[in-house]
Amino acid sequence: MFEITVNNRIIDAKPEETILSAVKRAGINIPTLCHMDDFLPSGACRICCVEVEGMPGLVPSCSYPVQEGMNIITNSPRVIKARKTVIELLLANHPDDCLYCVRNGNCQLQNLADQYGIRERRFVGKHKTRNTVDCTSPAIVRDQSKCILCGKCVRVCEEIQNVSAIDFVGRGSSTVIAPAFNQGLNISSCIYCGQCIMVCPTGALRENSFTKQVTDALNNPKKIVVVQHAPAISVSIAEEFGIEPGTDVNGKMVTALRRMGFDRVFDTSFSADLTIMEEASELIQRIQSGGKLPLMTSCSPGWIKYVEQFYPGFLENISTCKSPQQMLGAIIKTYFAKKEGIDPENIFSVSVMPCTAKKFEAARPGMGRDQVPDIDATISTRELARMIKTYGIDFGSLPEDKADTPFGIRSSAGKLFGGTGGVMEAAVRTAYHMLTGSELKSLQIEEVRGVKGIKEAKLNINGLELGIAVVNGVGNAQQLLEQIKSGRKDLHFIEVMTCPGGCIAGGGQPRNTDIEKIKVRLKSLYSIDKSEKLRTSHKNKAVQQLYKEFLGEPLSHKSHELLHTNYTKRDVLI
Amino acid sequence: MEEHIYKKIFSKYRGSKRDSLIPLLQEIQHELGFLSKDSVARVGGLLNLPTSKIYGVATFYNQFRFQPYGKYHIQVCRGTACHVKGSANVLSALEAMLNIKAGETTRDGMFSIEVVACIGACGLAPVISINGEFHANLVPSDIEKIIGSYKNRKTLEE
């Protein structure tokens, strides 16, 4: 530690940190656009410039290391003028259609223009009218006219997800961000995780919205509109309504969905329990009959697409189980439709997901029967929040309600699916029961909890040494795949979630890349698990009844028909 | 044929890292005339680089093209003298007439445009070269006639 002077105040700084990080700790704000915590600085946008005594020019604080005795001014007239010019130049090519923009009100560029008092257009760029929207993908829409070339999406795609679907194309003022050969996202190697949307400071990246289809269905008297919400939604949607992050608003959300006119409100955590029954059985079957190991989870559609493109040799390792979204979708249009005497064609099945890739998953071949899709529309947490506001529902004051039976009954194990390690924890609880007939002494498996990228553990179940690994972020998963490729054999079961932190930080969630706030969402899931009585999937009465009445047993013929799927190699430019 | 060319080039670059990217792309373009999706994917496989990255690097430089040359390859001089004499307008007229941008090839494969720096004929500025034939002291309105004459050549040959 040594001392530096900032705005005539003396503050402590650590050797080898940047000016930005030292100054931030002292409670002084410096605006940033291209900066991301825990990434190498790129220094692309120059909005974070500060004045350092003795330096001829302004320096970018995000990438400039502190030195002992430095005298820094973060708000001199020169600095303010430079920042203002940076914003004005960024706006030179901007379409200025804030009123029509999905990020209206939570756009970093808009906020900066406001904070720095930009009241007129000083420059008009030659790309001002450029209108190139890529809406080819089922999940993500890219609008290059709003792009400020900060490069965050490129870095997240490369450094966290190891996909590199997009990069800077061209040079100088004609630079754009695009997939190889300027192709549409739909035929690129993009895995639709949506992490690029989460880091985008403007409206250049957004989800492909399905709110109109949902509203149309709600207004169609012929349709029975059924909705399911994923485990991660109830612990994160609160943030969209200004409620304390991490608050579980499950009851309020159910009320809101009912008031919007959904005929049935189900919980995807129910089918997470169902997934566990199938997946744990599959794991045991593979171990006992010498099947392909390690078994890898299949709940995360971005991960599936990643393996299909980059590691098709591992496709046999992936569980054939559909994701909870698709399992419930299939059950709704078969079992539920039959039981209620509704023609499946008249059911409009909506899923609320923390994910953008789920939109793609719902459109995969094999996710329906007789030309009727299992899921008709997938909306993200953000889209649901927007709809609730459109419907004029005062979320904060809503009473609490319970989801409908039978698919609203869930164990807290199913709820854990919303965060990294949750699928593993739930699966181990049930696999242990299936193998031994008794319950784990401690249901809480500490080794798989937390947001660390790769977590591993060895469990001993009746003499069977079970090697498990939990990874989040595809880049981390790739490391593990490479280890297995080069001969690692001690793992039996691997849980992969595409997004860092799991679904709680999925690409469809309230925009927040602050790891501390994401940890709060995870903590909320843990406290739900701690406080509830029904904590294992196999004890879920509704799941048991479904097997008794309809499916028979896990891995039965009927299960395979409805709850399992297959994967194929994808030919895309990788 | 192509397979043979790739084999020949790649054998020199076995074990290479990303710093060999540009010479490798140059050699491929030299042999095949342009960089196809296939060649970019192959280079990606060899150097363990994503195609988006390779395309990003390749588009940064003017020298790389992603479509084969047309039957008539038009080089438009954008050197200083030609610039002063209005070569930007000549280029726009060409692009508008052929409905392609510099670096592209018309759909029928007849014409391609390339922007080059000074071709050493400053006295003739602004100048373009079509398959080595020079057209000098141009104004944008000349373009229609010139392109027309090459189109006629095409019909005559047929």
XYZ file of C-alpha atoms in Angstrom:
732
model
C 0.000 0.000 0.000
C 1.098 3.548 -0.700
C -0.517 6.925 -0.940
C -1.718 8.877 -3.940
C -3.521 12.185 -4.149
C -6.865 12.319 -5.915
C -8.761 15.595 -6.204
C -6.611 16.974 -3.373
C -7.542 14.041 -1.123
C -4.974 11.476 -0.046
C -6.082 7.884 -0.620
C -4.461 4.458 -0.366
C -3.531 2.515 -3.463
C -2.141 -0.960 -3.990
C 0.845 -1.546 -6.210
C -0.053 -2.828 -9.694
C -3.677 -1.783 -9.574
C -5.124 0.734 -11.989
C -6.019 4.316 -11.185
C -9.673 3.388 -11.716
C -9.743 0.648 -9.105
C -7.943 2.753 -6.479
C -10.157 5.750 -7.053
C -13.348 3.677 -7.053
C -12.491 2.295 -3.610
C -12.268 5.833 -2.316
C -15.817 6.510 -3.435
C -14.993 8.647 -6.443
C -16.888 7.819 -9.603
C -15.216 7.741 -12.976
C -17.480 6.920 -15.921
C -16.584 3.838 -17.973
C -18.020 2.269 -21.109
C -15.564 -0.416 -22.187
C -14.282 -1.384 -18.733
C -15.183 -4.765 -17.246
C -14.080 -5.920 -13.801
C -11.726 -8.918 -13.832
C -10.908 -8.488 -17.517
C -7.706 -7.125 -18.918
C -8.291 -3.444 -19.685
C -8.847 -2.556 -23.322
C -8.806 1.244 -23.087
C -11.052 1.528 -26.119
C -13.516 4.247 -25.182
C -11.372 6.855 -23.379
C -14.321 8.087 -21.339
C -12.453 7.274 -18.111
C -9.644 9.731 -18.817
C -8.149 11.655 -15.898
C -5.462 14.254 -15.471
C -2.184 13.153 -13.887
C 0.299 15.785 -12.789
C 3.405 15.713 -14.929
C 1.805 13.831 -17.811
C 1.419 15.791 -21.052
C -1.895 14.208 -22.075
C -4.905 12.780 -20.279
C -4.533 9.119 -19.298
C -7.152 6.361 -19.393
C -7.659 5.456 -15.730
C -8.966 1.958 -16.547
C -5.629 0.832 -17.903
C -3.065 3.132 -16.285
C -1.272 1.734 -13.225
C -1.006 3.852 -10.071
C 2.376 5.019 -8.881
C 3.411 6.229 -5.466
C 2.873 9.933 -4.959
C 0.744 10.357 -8.074
C -1.363 13.496 -8.154
C -4.614 12.817 -10.014
C -7.540 15.043 -10.836
C -10.684 13.273 -12.025
C -12.942 16.253 -12.610
C -10.891 19.171 -13.921
C -12.420 21.287 -16.697
C -10.008 19.673 -19.131
C -11.158 16.184 -18.146
C -14.832 17.084 -18.290
C -14.372 18.687 -21.713
C -12.566 15.634 -23.051
C -15.247 13.274 -21.755
C -17.953 15.456 -23.194
C -16.258 15.345 -26.582
C -15.943 11.562 -26.380
C -19.680 11.296 -25.749
C -20.480 13.747 -28.536
C -18.339 11.788 -30.957
C -20.000 8.531 -29.934
C -23.352 10.171 -30.528
C -22.273 11.411 -33.968
C -23.253 8.086 -35.524
C -25.976 7.231 -33.049
C -29.572 7.059 -34.302
C -30.924 9.040 -31.313
C -34.088 6.940 -31.221
C -34.003 6.580 -27.448
C -37.787 6.714 -27.182
C -38.070 3.619 -29.324
C -35.121 1.800 -27.785
C -35.310 -1.237 -25.553
C -32.685 0.330 -23.295
C -34.540 3.619 -22.835
C -33.982 4.518 -19.202
C -31.192 2.083 -18.482
C -28.678 2.871 -21.179
C -25.145 3.770 -20.150
C -24.655 6.064 -23.131
C -27.931 7.852 -22.434
C -26.987 8.258 -18.755
C -23.607 9.709 -19.655
C -25.116 12.111 -22.178
C -27.409 13.249 -19.398
C -24.728 13.473 -16.698
C -22.456 15.508 -18.928
C -25.244 17.793 -20.071
C -25.159 17.034 -23.794
C -28.008 19.147 -25.113
C -27.299 19.376 -28.822
C -25.752 17.384 -31.634
C -22.361 18.828 -32.449
C -21.165 16.241 -34.973
C -23.012 14.306 -37.644
C -21.229 11.117 -38.653
C -21.535 9.578 -42.082
C -22.996 6.358 -40.677
C -25.808 8.200 -38.936
C -28.437 6.563 -41.066
C -26.857 3.126 -41.126
C -29.603 0.660 -40.463
C -28.383 -2.858 -40.169
C -30.402 -5.004 -37.830
C -29.542 -8.682 -37.679
C -32.718 -10.390 -36.555
C -31.899 -13.784 -38.027
C -31.421 -15.558 -34.718
C -34.299 -16.829 -32.610
C -32.673 -15.440 -29.479
C -30.576 -12.324 -30.020
C -31.096 -9.225 -32.153
C -28.113 -7.075 -33.071
C -28.568 -3.455 -34.087
C -25.280 -2.111 -35.363
C -26.490 1.458 -35.633
C -26.489 1.653 -31.829
C -23.122 -0.011 -31.391
C -20.346 2.171 -29.952
C -17.624 -0.434 -30.585
C -16.640 -0.760 -26.927
C -15.843 -4.411 -27.648
C -17.315 -5.821 -24.431
C -19.461 -8.344 -26.317
C -16.434 -9.521 -28.268
C -14.432 -10.017 -25.084
C -17.157 -11.785 -23.139
C -17.735 -14.108 -26.096
C -14.043 -14.866 -26.395
C -12.681 -14.773 -22.869
C -15.583 -16.093 -20.807
C -17.449 -18.293 -23.252
C -14.594 -19.263 -25.541
C -16.946 -19.069 -28.511
C -15.723 -16.005 -30.421
C -18.786 -15.841 -32.605
C -18.240 -12.135 -33.221
C -15.309 -9.831 -33.706
C -14.392 -6.413 -35.050
C -14.764 -6.462 -38.822
C -13.278 -3.820 -41.094
C -11.202 -0.826 -40.114
C -11.495 2.755 -39.007
C -14.850 4.433 -39.307
C -16.303 1.478 -41.210
C -15.598 -0.979 -38.369
C -18.533 -3.056 -37.222
C -18.975 -5.984 -34.870
C -20.058 -9.062 -36.802
C -19.720 -12.814 -37.135
C -17.242 -14.186 -39.683
C -18.116 -13.169 -43.266
C -20.812 -10.830 -41.940
C -23.178 -13.767 -41.744
C -26.348 -13.759 -39.708
C -26.106 -14.907 -36.103
C -28.355 -17.858 -36.918
C -25.684 -19.553 -38.995
C -22.755 -18.389 -36.890
C -21.157 -20.210 -33.983
C -23.125 -18.059 -31.505
C -24.522 -20.184 -28.685
C -27.208 -17.604 -27.797
C -26.145 -17.368 -24.142
C -26.875 -13.634 -24.183
C -23.888 -12.644 -22.050
C -23.171 -10.040 -24.744
C -26.562 -8.470 -24.046
C -25.694 -8.286 -20.372
C -22.502 -6.315 -20.953
C -23.700 -4.106 -23.834
C -23.773 -0.477 -22.658
C -26.358 0.526 -25.304
C -29.290 -1.017 -27.154
C -27.100 -2.628 -29.813
C -27.862 -6.084 -28.441
C -31.213 -7.257 -27.205
C -33.299 -10.374 -26.896
C -35.629 -11.415 -29.686
C -38.852 -10.453 -27.983
C -41.936 -12.676 -27.952
C -44.140 -10.477 -25.782
C -46.453 -9.689 -28.687
C -47.181 -13.357 -29.344
C -47.893 -13.828 -25.643
C -50.205 -10.793 -25.471
C -52.031 -11.939 -28.612
C -52.583 -15.361 -27.086
C -53.817 -13.840 -23.826
C -56.370 -11.865 -25.841
C -57.498 -14.875 -27.835
C -60.526 -16.431 -26.105
C -59.959 -19.751 -27.882
C -56.553 -20.256 -26.325
C -55.828 -21.747 -22.936
C -52.663 -19.863 -22.034
C -50.368 -21.737 -19.717
C -47.218 -20.251 -18.242
C -44.236 -21.782 -16.499
C -41.535 -19.811 -14.736
C -37.977 -20.982 -14.249
C -36.398 -21.398 -10.791
C -34.128 -18.368 -11.199
C -36.887 -15.873 -12.030
C -38.439 -15.372 -8.616
C -35.127 -14.417 -6.981
C -34.138 -11.902 -9.636
C -37.219 -10.214 -11.107
C -37.589 -8.091 -7.963
C -34.675 -5.958 -9.161
C -36.716 -4.797 -12.164
C -39.240 -3.276 -9.749
C -36.728 -1.610 -7.469
C -37.113 -4.211 -4.740
C -34.017 -5.274 -2.771
C -31.889 -7.669 -4.902
C -32.200 -11.278 -3.829
C -35.770 -10.950 -2.557
C -37.808 -14.021 -3.422
C -41.035 -12.703 -4.945
C -42.462 -16.030 -6.090
C -45.929 -15.401 -4.609
C -46.247 -11.895 -6.014
C -45.093 -13.072 -9.411
C -47.718 -15.812 -9.489
C -50.400 -13.230 -8.642
C -49.115 -10.925 -11.370
C -49.205 -13.732 -13.947
C -52.774 -14.588 -12.987
C -53.868 -10.971 -13.185
C -52.377 -10.749 -16.646
C -54.774 -13.491 -17.660
C -52.733 -16.670 -17.745
C -55.119 -19.581 -17.275
C -52.607 -21.742 -15.465
C -49.416 -20.814 -13.674
C -46.916 -23.629 -13.333
C -43.416 -23.801 -11.922
C -40.536 -25.083 -14.039
C -38.970 -26.242 -10.756
C -41.556 -29.030 -10.847
C -40.114 -30.324 -14.090
C -36.644 -29.735 -12.679
C -37.621 -32.411 -10.158
C -38.793 -34.537 -13.063
C -35.482 -33.940 -14.850
C -33.648 -35.105 -11.738
C -35.651 -38.358 -11.657
C -34.696 -39.051 -15.265
C -31.137 -37.769 -15.106
C -30.229 -39.497 -11.836
C -31.637 -42.740 -13.262
C -29.630 -42.208 -16.424
C -26.466 -41.635 -14.380
C -26.981 -44.809 -12.379
C -27.810 -46.776 -15.507
C -24.668 -45.551 -17.261
C -22.486 -46.368 -14.241
C -24.012 -49.820 -13.766
C -24.164 -50.871 -17.403
C -20.873 -49.373 -18.535
C -22.391 -46.536 -20.546
C -20.574 -43.447 -21.733
C -19.119 -41.445 -18.844
C -18.786 -38.817 -17.568
C -22.413 -37.899 -17.949
C -22.885 -34.199 -18.644
C -26.031 -32.238 -17.886
C -28.263 -31.026 -20.701
C -30.336 -28.277 -19.072
C -28.392 -25.400 -20.559
C -29.140 -24.983 -24.287
C -26.134 -22.736 -24.964
C -23.856 -25.458 -23.705
C -25.580 -28.025 -25.908
C -25.047 -25.897 -28.994
C -21.444 -25.362 -27.960
C -20.758 -29.099 -27.818
C -22.618 -29.703 -31.079
C -20.321 -27.216 -32.784
C -16.975 -27.465 -31.053
C -16.832 -30.902 -29.428
C -19.179 -33.252 -31.307
C -17.070 -36.138 -30.000
C -18.643 -35.521 -26.577
C -22.280 -35.582 -27.724
C -22.738 -39.088 -26.367
C -21.682 -37.866 -22.948
C -24.530 -35.404 -22.760
C -27.610 -36.588 -20.953
C -30.444 -37.322 -23.358
C -32.848 -35.649 -20.921
C -34.609 -32.590 -22.253
C -34.284 -29.462 -20.150
C -36.968 -28.754 -17.516
C -38.552 -26.179 -19.852
C -39.044 -28.725 -22.607
C -40.070 -31.518 -20.227
C -42.865 -29.436 -18.782
C -43.761 -28.234 -22.273
C -44.149 -31.833 -23.427
C -46.115 -32.862 -20.337
C -48.475 -29.889 -20.667
C -49.345 -30.687 -24.283
C -49.849 -34.403 -23.617
C -50.749 -35.423 -20.070
C -52.275 -32.115 -19.001
C -54.164 -31.624 -22.274
C -55.628 -35.107 -22.075
C -56.500 -34.801 -18.410
C -58.276 -31.486 -18.909
C -59.797 -32.537 -22.217
C -58.197 -29.713 -24.206
C -56.971 -30.045 -27.767
C -53.169 -29.451 -27.554
C -53.515 -27.051 -30.481
C -55.617 -24.762 -28.306
C -53.014 -24.583 -25.594
C -50.568 -21.706 -25.840
C -47.617 -22.641 -23.687
C -45.426 -19.798 -22.470
C -42.186 -20.121 -20.555
C -40.505 -17.362 -18.593
C -36.798 -18.020 -18.640
C -33.667 -16.276 -17.368
C -32.138 -17.201 -20.670
C -31.985 -16.160 -24.298
C -30.831 -19.571 -25.555
C -34.118 -21.085 -24.303
C -35.829 -19.291 -27.181
C -33.574 -21.233 -29.504
C -34.086 -24.460 -27.581
C -37.864 -24.234 -27.891
C -37.427 -24.043 -31.668
C -35.146 -27.087 -31.900
C -36.431 -29.959 -33.996
C -38.003 -32.700 -31.907
C -39.473 -30.289 -29.362
C -43.082 -31.006 -30.201
C -45.303 -33.505 -31.955
C -47.771 -33.449 -34.863
C -46.657 -29.951 -35.886
C -47.577 -28.605 -32.444
C -44.608 -27.125 -30.581
C -44.256 -27.929 -26.888
C -43.395 -24.332 -26.035
C -45.121 -21.642 -28.079
C -43.247 -18.627 -26.762
C -40.305 -18.075 -24.456
C -39.894 -14.724 -22.768
C -37.030 -13.540 -20.602
C -37.214 -12.161 -17.075
C -36.818 -8.666 -18.508
C -39.657 -9.187 -20.969
C -41.964 -10.438 -18.216
C -41.136 -7.422 -16.057
C -41.919 -5.132 -18.985
C -45.239 -6.912 -19.584
C -46.189 -6.626 -15.917
C -45.579 -2.880 -16.159
C -47.548 -2.637 -19.410
C -50.468 -4.380 -17.751
C -50.461 -1.698 -15.065
C -49.806 -4.048 -12.209
C -48.275 -2.480 -9.107
C -45.906 -5.333 -8.397
C -44.749 -4.242 -4.950
C -48.225 -4.192 -3.448
C -49.423 -7.530 -4.817
C -50.690 -10.229 -2.446
C -49.011 -13.613 -2.666
C -50.504 -16.581 -4.434
C -49.578 -20.181 -5.074
C -48.907 -21.832 -8.407
C -51.488 -24.242 -9.830
C -51.462 -27.945 -9.154
C -50.098 -30.354 -10.098
C -47.154 -28.693 -11.853
C -46.766 -25.972 -9.278
C -45.584 -28.379 -6.609
C -41.832 -28.490 -6.347
C -39.049 -29.508 -4.032
C -36.391 -27.012 -3.052
C -33.953 -29.243 -4.944
C -35.748 -28.276 -8.150
C -35.545 -24.627 -7.120
C -31.756 -24.947 -6.749
C -31.557 -25.481 -10.534
C -31.444 -21.716 -10.831
C -27.835 -21.432 -9.723
C -24.551 -23.096 -10.497
C -24.194 -26.405 -8.646
C -27.940 -26.718 -8.154
C -28.547 -29.460 -10.690
C -25.666 -31.434 -9.207
C -26.892 -31.015 -5.655
C -30.415 -32.066 -6.559
C -29.187 -35.005 -8.638
C -26.863 -36.302 -5.928
C -29.636 -36.160 -3.330
C -31.843 -38.310 -5.543
C -29.116 -40.600 -6.921
C -28.077 -41.364 -3.346
C -31.624 -42.344 -2.531
C -31.950 -44.451 -5.673
C -28.728 -46.311 -4.910
C -29.082 -46.801 -1.168
C -32.768 -46.456 -0.401
C -31.992 -43.958 2.336
C -31.425 -40.217 2.425
C -28.154 -38.310 2.564
C -27.310 -37.331 6.134
C -26.606 -33.801 5.145
C -28.574 -32.725 2.087
C -26.450 -29.646 1.696
C -23.422 -30.388 -0.494
C -21.095 -27.526 0.305
C -18.441 -28.432 -2.308
C -20.714 -27.602 -5.245
C -21.989 -24.290 -3.854
C -20.685 -20.826 -4.639
C -19.779 -19.059 -7.855
C -16.326 -20.519 -8.482
C -15.822 -21.440 -12.152
C -14.904 -25.092 -11.638
C -15.876 -27.007 -8.500
C -15.022 -30.650 -7.972
C -15.763 -33.233 -5.308
C -15.537 -36.948 -4.618
C -18.541 -38.597 -3.012
C -18.667 -42.042 -1.557
C -22.030 -43.721 -1.986
C -22.049 -47.259 -0.586
C -18.472 -47.848 -1.678
C -19.036 -46.271 -5.085
C -16.561 -43.448 -5.530
C -18.451 -40.804 -7.499
C -16.374 -38.043 -9.083
C -18.413 -34.907 -9.720
C -17.612 -31.550 -11.228
C -19.641 -28.366 -11.537
C -18.673 -25.745 -14.065
C -20.202 -22.449 -15.050
C -19.116 -20.393 -18.024
C -18.392 -22.309 -21.201
C -14.722 -21.347 -21.139
C -14.371 -23.290 -17.888
C -16.270 -26.234 -19.348
C -13.879 -26.289 -22.264
C -10.926 -26.661 -19.894
C -12.579 -29.710 -18.384
C -13.384 -31.192 -21.814
C -9.742 -30.846 -22.797
C -8.665 -32.641 -19.617
C -11.051 -35.489 -20.349
C -9.895 -35.611 -23.951
C -6.341 -36.079 -22.794
C -7.231 -39.005 -20.590
C -8.740 -37.823 -17.325
C -10.995 -40.629 -16.038
C -11.996 -39.869 -12.438
C -15.188 -37.961 -13.231
C -18.644 -39.522 -13.483
C -21.005 -36.593 -13.580
C -20.480 -33.013 -14.735
C -22.925 -30.168 -14.418
C -22.446 -27.393 -16.930
C -24.236 -24.064 -16.897
C -23.429 -21.800 -19.811
C -23.536 -18.517 -17.928
C -21.059 -17.554 -15.204
C -22.941 -18.137 -11.943
C -25.666 -20.206 -13.599
C -29.191 -19.225 -14.612
C -29.364 -16.505 -11.943
C -26.948 -14.581 -14.170
C -28.438 -15.756 -17.443
C -28.642 -13.615 -20.560
C -32.340 -12.889 -20.017
C -32.023 -11.602 -16.457
C -32.243 -8.049 -15.151
C -29.091 -6.369 -16.405
C -26.501 -6.713 -13.743
C -22.980 -7.914 -14.096
C -21.940 -7.072 -10.559
C -20.821 -10.389 -9.090
C -21.831 -9.367 -5.562
C -25.455 -8.862 -6.622
C -25.390 -12.181 -8.424
C -24.167 -13.871 -5.270
C -27.170 -12.388 -3.456
C -29.518 -14.092 -5.932
C -27.708 -17.379 -5.321
C -27.910 -16.903 -1.561
C -31.643 -16.420 -1.899
C -31.920 -19.832 -3.588
C -29.893 -21.378 -0.753
C -32.111 -19.851 1.909
C -35.214 -21.192 0.139
C -33.618 -24.626 0.197
C -32.697 -24.290 3.849
C -36.117 -23.172 5.010
C -38.316 -25.700 3.221
C -39.349 -29.206 4.167
C -39.575 -30.884 0.761
C -35.931 -30.865 -0.258
C -35.530 -33.851 -2.587
C -36.978 -34.376 -6.049
C -37.962 -38.004 -5.508
C -40.229 -37.032 -2.616
C -42.224 -34.611 -4.764
C -45.748 -36.078 -4.622
C -46.769 -34.477 -7.916
C -43.822 -36.077 -9.687
C -44.619 -39.442 -8.119
C -48.224 -39.135 -9.250
C -47.162 -38.235 -12.792
C -45.098 -41.411 -12.982
C -47.920 -43.466 -11.522
C -50.620 -42.137 -13.815
C -48.755 -41.498 -17.011
C -45.048 -42.137 -17.421
C -44.627 -45.427 -15.570
C -41.086 -45.121 -14.274
C -37.971 -43.128 -15.034
C -36.431 -44.070 -18.421
C -39.625 -45.885 -19.423
C -40.704 -46.005 -23.053
C -43.097 -43.098 -22.495
C -40.373 -41.073 -20.772
C -38.044 -41.605 -23.667
C -40.696 -40.507 -26.094
C -41.592 -37.311 -24.251
C -38.722 -36.352 -21.993
C -35.618 -37.294 -23.921
C -34.049 -35.971 -27.084
C -30.948 -36.282 -29.205
C -28.166 -34.044 -30.463
C -26.296 -33.806 -33.732
C -23.094 -32.266 -34.957
C -23.578 -28.748 -36.304
C -21.703 -27.445 -39.293
C -21.030 -23.789 -38.707
C -17.971 -21.638 -39.207
C -16.264 -21.972 -35.834
C -6.581 -29.138 -57.200
C -7.446 -26.849 -54.267
C -6.737 -29.651 -51.860
C -3.269 -29.903 -53.316
C -2.654 -26.167 -52.900
C -3.751 -26.162 -49.266
C -1.537 -29.146 -48.593
C 1.437 -27.440 -50.157
C 0.930 -24.195 -48.212
C -0.032 -25.762 -44.895
C 2.971 -28.092 -44.902
C 5.162 -25.025 -44.475
C 3.153 -23.745 -41.522
C 2.757 -26.886 -39.444
C 3.030 -26.040 -35.751
C 2.749 -22.317 -36.458
C 1.071 -19.892 -34.098
C -1.202 -16.923 -34.669
C 1.675 -14.700 -35.766
C 1.790 -16.656 -39.045
C -1.776 -15.687 -39.862
C -1.136 -12.891 -42.328
C 1.612 -14.573 -44.413
C -0.564 -17.682 -44.521
C -3.587 -15.744 -45.747
C -1.413 -13.952 -48.302
C -0.143 -17.225 -49.715
C -3.629 -18.645 -49.997
C -4.889 -15.537 -51.737
C -1.899 -15.618 -54.056
C -2.697 -19.195 -55.094
C -6.485 -19.099 -55.125
C -7.156 -15.436 -55.883
C -9.320 -14.806 -52.822
C -10.144 -16.055 -49.328
C -13.150 -18.358 -49.294
C -15.128 -19.446 -46.222
C -13.512 -22.805 -46.649
C -9.989 -21.405 -46.646
C -10.665 -19.272 -43.557
C -12.082 -22.309 -41.754
C -9.035 -24.367 -42.721
C -6.646 -21.680 -41.506
C -8.648 -21.544 -38.269
C -8.180 -25.266 -37.831
C -4.450 -25.044 -38.486
C -3.696 -22.096 -36.204
C -6.433 -22.837 -33.672
C -8.099 -19.479 -34.232
C -11.815 -18.706 -34.498
C -12.987 -17.776 -37.994
C -14.474 -14.529 -36.722
C -11.024 -13.460 -35.549
C -9.417 -14.374 -38.887
C -12.119 -12.551 -40.811
C -11.639 -9.572 -38.494
C -7.912 -9.458 -39.199
C -8.369 -10.027 -42.932
C -10.960 -7.255 -43.300
C -8.616 -4.857 -41.521
C -6.285 -4.967 -44.517
C -7.187 -3.775 -47.976
C -5.181 -6.514 -49.644
C -7.544 -9.375 -48.833
C -10.621 -10.126 -50.868
C -13.375 -12.607 -50.192
C -14.758 -13.075 -53.671
C -12.899 -14.354 -56.749
C -11.800 -11.781 -59.328
C -14.274 -11.021 -62.086
C -13.491 -11.742 -65.715
C -12.629 -8.045 -65.987
C -10.765 -6.835 -62.934
C -10.935 -3.089 -62.471
C -8.214 -1.375 -60.465
C -9.134 2.129 -59.407
C -6.200 4.325 -58.520
C -6.760 6.274 -55.305
C -3.248 7.712 -55.121
C -2.725 11.376 -54.287
C -2.712 12.732 -57.826
C -5.810 10.755 -58.815
C -7.507 11.796 -55.605
C -6.881 15.459 -56.371
C -8.240 14.930 -59.875
C -11.468 13.388 -58.543
C -10.931 9.600 -58.428
C -13.420 9.291 -55.543
C -16.223 10.266 -57.921
C -14.944 7.812 -60.526
C -15.017 5.044 -57.936
C -18.552 5.950 -56.832
C -19.701 5.971 -60.451
C -18.206 2.487 -60.946
C -19.750 1.174 -57.754
C -23.134 2.599 -58.672
C -23.003 1.284 -62.233
C -21.957 -2.264 -61.263
C -23.928 -2.261 -58.032
C -21.013 -3.612 -56.021
C -18.547 -2.105 -53.582
C -14.771 -2.048 -53.890
C -13.457 -5.520 -53.062
C -16.534 -7.227 -54.472
C -17.408 -9.041 -57.677
C -20.619 -8.760 -59.691
C -22.974 -11.687 -59.425
C -22.416 -12.748 -63.007
C -18.678 -12.900 -62.286
C -17.892 -10.374 -65.034
C -16.510 -7.401 -63.106
C -14.630 -6.881 -59.889
C -13.380 -3.634 -58.369
C -10.223 -3.137 -56.382
C -8.942 0.088 -54.878
C -5.207 0.476 -55.302
C -2.735 3.109 -54.183
C -0.712 4.957 -56.830
C -0.175 2.892 -59.971
C 2.481 5.240 -61.262
C 0.542 6.957 -63.991
C -0.039 10.286 -62.282
C 0.151 12.145 -65.577
C -3.008 10.321 -66.677
C -4.965 11.010 -63.475
C -7.587 9.968 -62.659
C -6.843 6.573 -64.043
C -8.269 3.053 -63.860
C -6.859 -0.175 -65.189
C -9.079 -2.989 -66.496
C -7.154 -6.230 -66.923
C -4.030 -4.131 -67.526
C -5.643 -1.748 -70.052
C -5.435 1.824 -68.821
C -8.238 4.342 -69.105
C -6.970 7.848 -68.466
C -8.220 11.355 -67.628
C -11.589 10.053 -66.560
C -14.712 11.855 -65.473
C -17.562 9.902 -63.858
C -19.679 10.141 -67.015
C -17.046 8.175 -68.951
C -17.668 5.067 -66.879
C -20.869 3.994 -68.586
C -19.209 3.915 -72.003
C -16.124 2.092 -70.783
C -18.026 -0.615 -68.902
C -20.393 -0.864 -71.877
C -17.484 -1.597 -74.193
C -16.375 -4.492 -71.995
C -19.914 -5.793 -71.836
C -20.002 -5.712 -75.643
C -16.746 -7.599 -75.742
C -18.463 -10.246 -73.730
C -21.317 -10.547 -76.214
C -18.939 -10.582 -79.174
C -16.943 -13.408 -77.650
C -20.083 -15.392 -77.090
